Tab-separated table of C-alpha atoms and ligand atoms in Angstrom:
chain	number	residue	atom	x	y	z
A	112	MET	CA	-80.919	22.689	2.315
A	113	ALA	CA	-81.904	20.364	-0.098
A	114	GLU	CA	-85.139	22.140	-1.280
A	115	ARG	CA	-87.866	20.046	-3.282
A	116	LEU	CA	-86.903	16.635	-5.667
A	117	MET	CA	-86.173	17.344	-8.333
A	118	LEU	CA	-88.902	14.977	-9.712
A	119	ILE	CA	-88.930	13.319	-13.715
A	120	CYS	CA	-91.306	10.506	-14.609
A	121	GLY	CA	-93.758	9.398	-16.792
A	122	PRO	CA	-93.370	5.636	-18.869
A	123	CYS	CA	-89.913	4.598	-19.955
A	124	SER	CA	-91.690	4.751	-23.759
A	125	ALA	CA	-94.494	6.540	-25.525
A	126	GLU	CA	-96.772	4.158	-26.497
A	127	SER	CA	-100.083	5.196	-27.542
A	128	GLU	CA	-101.186	8.654	-27.216
A	129	GLU	CA	-104.294	7.631	-24.487
A	130	GLN	CA	-101.805	5.781	-22.556
A	131	VAL	CA	-99.209	9.217	-22.979
A	132	LEU	CA	-102.010	11.091	-22.083
A	133	GLU	CA	-103.578	9.570	-19.505
A	134	THR	CA	-100.282	8.562	-17.129
A	135	ALA	CA	-99.446	12.075	-17.631
A	136	ARG	CA	-102.371	12.992	-16.708
A	137	GLU	CA	-102.677	10.909	-13.632
A	138	LEU	CA	-98.844	11.958	-12.231
A	139	LYS	CA	-98.891	15.559	-12.693
A	140	ASN	CA	-102.363	15.284	-10.611
A	141	LEU	CA	-100.241	13.303	-7.948
A	142	VAL	CA	-96.797	14.078	-7.872
A	143	ASP	CA	-96.956	17.306	-10.543
A	144	PRO	CA	-93.257	16.528	-11.862
A	145	ASP	CA	-90.718	19.016	-13.038
A	146	TYR	CA	-90.788	16.936	-16.213
A	147	PHE	CA	-93.155	13.969	-18.072
A	148	ARG	CA	-90.428	10.974	-19.794
A	149	ALA	CA	-91.444	8.708	-22.593
A	150	GLY	CA	-89.109	7.407	-24.876
A	151	ILE	CA	-90.026	8.120	-28.500
A	152	TRP	CA	-86.692	6.393	-30.017
A	153	LYS	CA	-85.768	2.649	-28.195
A	154	PRO	CA	-82.384	2.228	-27.840
A	155	ARG	CA	-83.222	-2.059	-27.517
A	156	THR	CA	-80.322	-4.224	-27.194
A	157	ARG	CA	-82.603	-7.090	-29.689
A	158	PRO	CA	-83.848	-5.530	-33.042
A	159	ASP	CA	-87.139	-7.537	-32.177
A	160	SER	CA	-88.130	-5.769	-29.372
A	161	PHE	CA	-89.977	-2.901	-29.713
A	162	GLU	CA	-88.160	0.075	-30.610
A	163	GLY	CA	-90.567	2.551	-29.910
A	164	VAL	CA	-92.620	4.781	-31.906
A	165	GLY	CA	-91.099	7.375	-33.637
A	166	GLU	CA	-92.360	11.066	-34.651
A	167	LYS	CA	-95.692	10.691	-34.095
A	168	GLY	CA	-95.379	10.623	-30.280
A	169	LEU	CA	-93.366	13.583	-30.157
A	170	ALA	CA	-96.875	15.169	-30.909
A	171	TRP	CA	-98.437	13.947	-27.940
A	172	MET	CA	-96.048	15.325	-25.779
A	173	LYS	CA	-96.366	18.274	-27.007
A	174	ARG	CA	-99.862	17.995	-25.920
A	175	VAL	CA	-98.867	17.056	-22.588
A	176	GLN	CA	-96.436	20.088	-22.456
A	177	ASP	CA	-99.379	22.598	-23.914
A	178	GLU	CA	-102.378	20.910	-22.277
A	179	LEU	CA	-100.999	20.334	-19.474
A	180	LYS	CA	-98.571	22.703	-18.588
A	181	VAL	CA	-96.080	20.219	-17.685
A	182	PRO	CA	-91.968	20.441	-20.091
A	183	VAL	CA	-91.470	17.409	-21.556
A	184	ILE	CA	-88.430	15.494	-21.792
A	185	THR	CA	-87.542	12.274	-24.292
A	186	GLU	CA	-84.315	10.911	-24.730
A	187	VAL	CA	-81.784	11.537	-27.885
A	188	ALA	CA	-79.363	9.253	-30.019
A	189	ASN	CA	-77.737	11.562	-32.164
A	190	ALA	CA	-78.540	14.822	-34.755
A	191	SER	CA	-81.929	14.743	-36.573
A	192	HIS	CA	-83.021	13.540	-32.738
A	193	VAL	CA	-82.873	16.415	-31.807
A	194	GLU	CA	-83.778	18.387	-35.292
A	195	ARG	CA	-87.766	16.603	-34.589
A	196	ILE	CA	-87.534	17.243	-30.681
A	197	ALA	CA	-86.786	21.292	-31.396
A	198	GLU	CA	-89.447	21.938	-33.638
A	199	TYR	CA	-92.383	19.934	-31.259
A	200	GLY	CA	-91.058	22.615	-28.588
A	201	PHE	CA	-89.452	20.477	-26.418
A	202	LYS	CA	-86.440	22.490	-23.657
A	203	ALA	CA	-84.796	19.646	-21.955
A	204	PHE	CA	-83.467	15.386	-24.063
A	205	TRP	CA	-80.991	12.955	-21.978
A	206	ILE	CA	-78.213	10.904	-23.771
A	207	GLY	CA	-78.837	7.535	-22.762
A	208	ALA	CA	-76.936	4.978	-21.406
A	209	ARG	CA	-75.906	3.718	-24.742
A	210	THR	CA	-75.663	6.470	-26.514
A	211	VAL	CA	-73.822	8.048	-24.491
A	212	ALA	CA	-70.352	5.345	-24.475
A	213	ASN	CA	-69.688	6.701	-28.245
A	214	PRO	CA	-67.543	10.451	-28.414
A	215	PHE	CA	-69.054	10.899	-31.786
A	216	SER	CA	-72.688	10.265	-31.066
A	217	VAL	CA	-72.191	13.144	-28.031
A	218	GLN	CA	-70.493	14.989	-30.423
A	219	GLU	CA	-72.361	15.569	-32.672
A	220	ILE	CA	-75.326	15.958	-30.243
A	221	ALA	CA	-73.924	18.384	-28.557
A	222	GLU	CA	-73.176	20.232	-32.030
A	223	ALA	CA	-76.409	20.443	-33.175
A	224	ALA	CA	-78.599	20.914	-29.740
A	225	LYS	CA	-76.662	24.292	-29.810
A	226	GLY	CA	-78.284	27.210	-30.001
A	227	TYR	CA	-81.898	26.174	-28.756
A	228	GLY	CA	-81.118	26.594	-24.307
A	229	PHE	CA	-82.014	23.159	-24.116
A	230	LYS	CA	-81.184	21.508	-19.855
A	231	VAL	CA	-79.076	18.067	-21.532
A	232	PHE	CA	-79.445	15.371	-18.726
A	233	VAL	CA	-76.672	13.214	-19.507
A	234	LYS	CA	-76.585	9.577	-18.190
A	235	ASN	CA	-74.193	7.421	-17.007
A	236	PRO	CA	-72.046	4.570	-19.391
A	237	THR	CA	-73.318	0.938	-18.497
A	238	ASN	CA	-69.383	-0.047	-18.316
A	239	PRO	CA	-68.761	2.316	-14.913
A	240	ASP	CA	-66.285	4.399	-16.891
A	241	ILE	CA	-65.911	6.857	-15.424
A	242	ASP	CA	-63.871	9.118	-17.485
A	243	LEU	CA	-66.621	8.545	-20.219
A	244	TRP	CA	-69.105	9.922	-17.840
A	245	CYS	CA	-67.169	12.651	-17.461
A	246	GLY	CA	-65.971	13.111	-20.988
A	247	ALA	CA	-69.653	13.368	-22.315
A	248	ILE	CA	-71.271	15.715	-19.756
A	249	GLU	CA	-67.257	18.610	-21.132
A	250	ARG	CA	-68.313	17.617	-24.364
A	251	PHE	CA	-71.604	19.794	-23.346
A	252	GLN	CA	-69.539	21.991	-21.281
A	253	LYS	CA	-67.142	23.386	-24.329
A	254	LEU	CA	-70.086	23.776	-26.270
A	255	GLY	CA	-71.625	26.831	-24.194
A	256	PHE	CA	-74.383	24.469	-22.134
A	257	GLU	CA	-75.090	25.695	-18.859
A	258	ASP	CA	-78.553	23.826	-17.628
A	259	ILE	CA	-76.591	20.571	-17.166
A	260	VAL	CA	-77.694	17.571	-15.565
A	261	ALA	CA	-75.681	13.977	-14.233
A	262	VAL	CA	-77.899	11.168	-13.916
A	263	SER	CA	-77.403	8.261	-12.222
A	264	ARG	CA	-79.089	5.553	-14.102
A	265	GLY	CA	-76.904	2.156	-12.987
A	266	PHE	CA	-73.788	0.061	-13.724
A	267	TYR	CA	-74.327	-3.459	-15.889
A	268	PRO	CA	-73.605	-6.252	-13.282
A	269	PHE	CA	-71.937	-8.971	-14.895
A	270	ALA	CA	-73.365	-11.242	-12.580
A	271	GLU	CA	-76.330	-12.136	-10.938
A	272	THR	CA	-77.849	-9.548	-8.768
A	273	LYS	CA	-81.145	-8.702	-7.635
A	274	LEU	CA	-80.611	-5.961	-9.694
A	275	ARG	CA	-80.228	-4.574	-12.879
A	276	ASN	CA	-77.757	-2.842	-12.592
A	277	LEU	CA	-75.092	-1.772	-9.605
A	278	PRO	CA	-75.678	1.336	-8.325
A	279	CYS	CA	-71.540	1.531	-7.488
A	280	TRP	CA	-72.757	4.824	-5.328
A	281	GLU	CA	-68.500	5.672	-5.925
A	282	ILE	CA	-68.732	6.401	-8.757
A	283	PRO	CA	-71.433	9.586	-8.474
A	284	ILE	CA	-69.427	10.395	-5.069
A	285	GLU	CA	-66.631	10.420	-7.543
A	286	LEU	CA	-68.578	13.249	-9.328
A	287	ALA	CA	-69.822	15.030	-7.616
A	288	ARG	CA	-66.258	14.793	-6.499
A	289	ARG	CA	-64.557	15.780	-9.776
A	290	MET	CA	-67.724	18.810	-10.259
A	291	PRO	CA	-68.462	19.618	-7.571
A	292	ASP	CA	-71.347	22.584	-9.347
A	293	LEU	CA	-72.745	19.217	-11.095
A	294	LYS	CA	-76.568	18.806	-10.840
A	295	ILE	CA	-76.476	15.217	-10.280
A	296	ILE	CA	-79.749	13.097	-10.124
A	297	CYS	CA	-80.860	9.316	-10.009
A	298	ASP	CA	-82.729	6.998	-12.048
A	299	PRO	CA	-83.784	4.523	-9.017
A	300	SER	CA	-85.868	2.505	-12.406
A	301	HIS	CA	-83.106	2.329	-13.699
A	302	ILE	CA	-81.464	0.506	-10.997
A	303	ALA	CA	-83.804	-1.578	-10.084
A	304	GLY	CA	-85.498	-2.869	-13.078
A	305	ASP	CA	-88.054	-4.013	-10.460
A	306	THR	CA	-91.363	-1.732	-8.784
A	307	ARG	CA	-89.657	-3.599	-5.212
A	308	TYR	CA	-86.504	-2.555	-5.235
A	309	ILE	CA	-87.248	1.383	-6.585
A	310	ALA	CA	-87.862	2.729	-2.994
A	311	GLU	CA	-84.986	2.406	-0.518
A	312	ILE	CA	-82.450	2.666	-4.385
A	313	ALA	CA	-84.441	5.786	-3.943
A	314	GLN	CA	-83.793	6.508	-0.723
A	315	GLN	CA	-80.059	6.393	-0.986
A	316	ALA	CA	-79.423	8.623	-3.394
A	317	ILE	CA	-81.748	11.346	-1.346
A	318	ASN	CA	-78.511	9.951	1.407
A	319	LEU	CA	-76.314	10.684	-0.627
A	320	ASN	CA	-77.213	13.837	-1.991
A	321	MET	CA	-78.591	14.092	-5.607
A	322	VAL	CA	-81.085	16.680	-5.998
A	323	GLY	CA	-83.752	14.409	-8.147
A	324	LEU	CA	-84.926	11.688	-9.496
A	325	MET	CA	-86.706	10.098	-12.921
A	326	MET	CA	-88.546	7.718	-12.233
A	327	GLU	CA	-90.937	5.025	-15.269
A	328	SER	CA	-93.829	5.515	-14.264
A	329	HIS	CA	-96.796	3.904	-16.593
A	330	CYS	CA	-101.125	3.373	-16.277
A	331	CYS	CA	-101.045	0.098	-16.658
A	332	PRO	CA	-98.003	-1.246	-16.153
A	333	SER	CA	-98.988	-5.077	-16.727
A	334	ASN	CA	-99.597	-3.906	-20.780
A	335	ALA	CA	-96.125	-2.060	-21.312
A	336	LEU	CA	-93.875	-2.622	-24.023
A	337	SER	CA	-91.009	-2.458	-22.529
A	338	ASP	CA	-89.549	-1.960	-18.831
A	339	ARG	CA	-92.844	-3.495	-17.845
A	340	ASN	CA	-91.323	-4.924	-13.761
A	341	GLN	CA	-89.562	-1.621	-13.442
A	342	GLN	CA	-92.930	0.727	-13.979
A	343	LEU	CA	-95.195	1.624	-11.434
A	344	THR	CA	-98.774	3.383	-11.398
A	345	PRO	CA	-98.789	6.852	-11.285
A	346	LYS	CA	-100.322	6.329	-8.088
A	347	GLU	CA	-97.440	3.538	-6.362
A	348	LEU	CA	-94.897	6.523	-7.226
A	349	LYS	CA	-97.480	9.106	-5.097
A	350	SER	CA	-96.951	6.890	-2.122
A	351	LEU	CA	-93.296	6.038	-2.585
A	352	MET	CA	-92.558	9.529	-2.967
A	353	ASP	CA	-94.488	10.650	0.289
A	354	GLY	CA	-92.192	7.404	1.859
A	355	LEU	CA	-88.945	9.197	0.686
A	356	LYS	CA	-87.230	10.571	3.970
A	357	ILE	CA	-85.675	14.865	2.226
A	358	LYS	CA	-82.131	15.168	3.327
A	359	HIS	CA	-80.481	18.283	4.226
A	360	SER	CA	-77.575	19.179	2.145
A	361	VAL	CA	-76.324	21.865	5.274
A	362	ILE	CA	-78.112	22.510	8.235
A	363	ASP	CA	-77.562	26.141	10.733
A	364	ASP	CA	-77.427	25.185	13.417
A	365	ARG	CA	-73.646	25.734	15.771
A	366	ASN	CA	-74.266	22.825	18.620
A	367	PHE	CA	-75.524	19.904	15.057
A	368	GLU	CA	-71.561	21.968	13.899
A	369	MET	CA	-69.539	21.247	16.537
A	370	GLU	CA	-70.448	18.058	16.867
A	371	LEU	CA	-70.512	16.800	13.756
A	372	GLU	CA	-66.308	18.533	13.608
A	373	THR	CA	-65.716	16.788	16.895
A	374	LEU	CA	-66.500	13.469	15.229
A	375	ARG	CA	-65.029	14.175	12.384
A	376	SER	CA	-61.749	15.231	14.107
A	377	LYS	CA	-62.017	11.307	15.341
A	378	ILE	CA	-62.195	10.551	12.103
A	379	ASP	CA	-58.806	11.622	11.112
A	380	VAL	CA	-56.938	10.882	13.866
A	381	LEU	CA	-58.298	7.115	13.358
A	382	ASP	CA	-57.456	7.755	9.211
A	383	TYR	CA	-53.983	8.142	9.629
A	384	GLN	CA	-53.024	6.018	12.560
A	385	LEU	CA	-54.613	3.162	9.690
A	386	ILE	CA	-52.475	3.968	7.096
A	387	ASP	CA	-49.299	4.079	10.198
A	388	ILE	CA	-50.714	0.213	11.009
A	389	LEU	CA	-50.882	-1.004	6.983
A	390	LYS	CA	-46.847	0.962	7.006
A	391	GLN	CA	-46.164	-1.325	9.055
A	392	ARG	CA	-47.946	-4.033	7.151
A	393	PHE	CA	-46.450	-3.141	4.234
A	394	ALA	CA	-42.800	-3.345	5.629
A	395	ILE	CA	-43.609	-6.810	7.013
A	396	THR	CA	-44.537	-8.461	3.257
A	397	ASN	CA	-41.408	-6.681	1.694
A	398	GLU	CA	-38.797	-8.478	4.567
A	399	ILE	CA	-41.338	-11.469	3.196
A	400	GLY	CA	-40.072	-10.112	0.107
A	401	GLU	CA	-36.861	-10.400	0.894
A	402	ILE	CA	-36.311	-13.369	2.417
A	403	LYS	CA	-38.495	-15.440	-0.667
A	404	LYS	CA	-35.953	-14.061	-2.635
A	405	LEU	CA	-33.225	-15.307	-1.398
A	406	ARG	CA	-34.276	-18.378	-0.327
A	407	ASN	CA	-36.132	-18.473	-4.630
A	408	VAL	CA	-39.841	-19.452	-2.582
A	409	ALA	CA	-42.922	-18.230	-5.367
A	410	VAL	CA	-44.143	-14.788	-4.250
A	411	LEU	CA	-47.454	-16.152	-4.134
A	412	GLN	CA	-48.341	-18.930	-1.572
A	413	ILE	CA	-52.146	-19.579	-2.279
A	414	ASP	CA	-52.988	-21.493	0.775
A	415	ARG	CA	-51.586	-18.628	3.230
A	416	TRP	CA	-53.592	-16.141	1.323
A	417	LYS	CA	-56.647	-18.134	1.245
A	418	LYS	CA	-56.134	-18.719	5.085
A	419	VAL	CA	-55.585	-14.318	5.687
A	420	LEU	CA	-58.762	-14.039	4.042
A	421	GLU	CA	-60.329	-16.197	5.069
A	422	SER	CA	-59.553	-15.603	8.445
A	423	ARG	CA	-59.729	-11.968	8.362
A	424	SER	CA	-63.580	-11.754	6.651
A	425	GLU	CA	-64.705	-13.832	9.432
A	426	TYR	CA	-63.513	-11.724	12.326
A	427	ALA	CA	-65.169	-8.800	10.562
A	428	GLU	CA	-68.078	-10.594	10.633
A	429	GLU	CA	-67.949	-11.229	13.449
A	430	GLN	CA	-67.201	-7.588	15.053
A	431	GLY	CA	-70.437	-6.295	13.312
A	432	LEU	CA	-68.139	-5.188	10.189
A	433	SER	CA	-69.057	-6.615	6.686
A	434	ARG	CA	-67.478	-9.592	5.367
A	435	GLU	CA	-66.887	-8.610	1.583
A	436	MET	CA	-65.916	-4.414	2.293
A	437	VAL	CA	-63.022	-6.467	4.732
A	438	ALA	CA	-62.487	-8.927	1.833
A	439	THR	CA	-62.041	-6.281	-0.304
A	440	LEU	CA	-59.760	-4.579	1.382
A	441	PHE	CA	-57.375	-7.200	2.123
A	442	SER	CA	-57.695	-8.312	-1.298
A	443	GLU	CA	-56.171	-4.538	-2.405
A	444	ILE	CA	-53.290	-4.718	0.580
A	445	HIS	CA	-52.783	-8.269	-1.111
A	446	LYS	CA	-52.585	-7.633	-4.907
A	447	GLU	CA	-50.343	-4.120	-3.394
A	448	SER	CA	-48.377	-6.716	-1.717
A	449	ILE	CA	-47.611	-9.508	-3.971
A	450	LYS	CA	-46.688	-6.232	-6.664
A	451	GLU	CA	-44.194	-5.013	-4.072
A	452	GLN	CA	-42.541	-8.695	-3.687
A	453	SER	CA	-42.168	-8.718	-6.572
A	454	GLU	CA	-39.768	-6.379	-7.367
B	282	PEP	C1	-84.982	4.999	-19.996
B	282	PEP	O1	-84.355	5.687	-19.677
B	282	PEP	O2	-85.743	4.474	-20.315
B	282	PEP	C2	-83.452	4.699	-20.951
B	282	PEP	C3	-83.568	3.580	-21.830
B	282	PEP	O3	-82.277	4.372	-20.163
B	282	PEP	P1	-81.231	4.270	-20.328
B	282	PEP	O4	-79.703	4.386	-21.042
B	282	PEP	O5	-80.197	4.552	-18.166
B	282	PEP	O6	-81.212	2.801	-20.536
B	283	MN	MN1	-86.507	2.499	-19.115
C-alpha cells in the first residue's frame, strides 16, 4: 500500500532570512512537508551566476528546523559542506546531479558524513548512466549508511524539448529492479524546468510507484535568484498536491489479483510469440545476408531501410500505437540484422 508521499519542498536557493522563513512558514501551514529544502551552495553551470549565500544561510535553515519544527535539508558537494551542516544540526543532505558524477567527491562526502546518522538523498547524474548512480549509492551503503533515498531528477536532453531534462523513466525503473529495497523519489521541478509541466511529471512518478517528491517552492518565484521558471508558490504547490492521484503499490483484493493474473498470463503468451516471430525474422535476414555475401552486395541498403522504417511507423500509427516507439523498436532490430549480416 502506498502510504503518504514523502514531500520535500522549498526554494531552489536560500536567498535571505525573510525569504527562507516566509516560504517555510507558508509551506508548513499548507502542505506540512517532511523536509524543507534550500540550496546553500549552488553548483552553477556558469561562474557568473548566483552561487548561493553560503554558510550564513545555514543559520536561517536552523531557525526553520528549531522554530517551525520542520527538518531541513540542503545539497553538499564536499567534506567541508558536510561538516558545516552537521554543526547546524542538519539530519539530512542531498548530493546534486553534478557532484554525483564524480566518484572522488561522492567518496569524500560519504567518508566525511559517516557516523552522524544522516539521511542521504542521491540524485541521478545528468548523463543517463545508471551505473554511476548505483555506484554513488553503493559508496554510502558500503560505509554503513542505512537511510538512503534515490532522487530521479531527469537527464540532460541533448536536443530541444519542452522539458529542461528528460525523465528517462526506464532508468529509475531499472534502478528499482536492481535495488528493490531502495526508496526512490522524483524531483519534477528539475525535470520540468517550467511550472506548467510539473503536475504531469509528478503524477507519472506516482504512477511508477515512486514514494515521494522533491519540489521547488518560493514565496515569490518571480524574484528568485535561481530556477525562477520552475518554482511554485506554496499555494500553487498545495493545489498541485491536492490534484495528484495517489496510487497503491499493491492492494489486498482477491478479485483484483485474479484479474491482474489473467491479464498478465495473456501478456506472457504474447511476449513469447513476439520472440518466436523475431527469431523467424532474423532467420530471413540472415538468409538475405548470405545471398548479399555471395553477390558481393553491401549489407546496408539505405533505401530499403527507409521504406521499412517509414511503412512500419505509419502502420503502427494507424493501429493507435506510438510512431516513435515502433521506430525505436525497428531501429534496434535493424541494427542487429546489420550486425549479423556483417559477421
Ligand atoms: C537543486 O535541487 O536545486 C539542484 C541544483 O538540483 P540538481 O543537482 O538536480 O540539478
Ligand atoms: Mn534548483
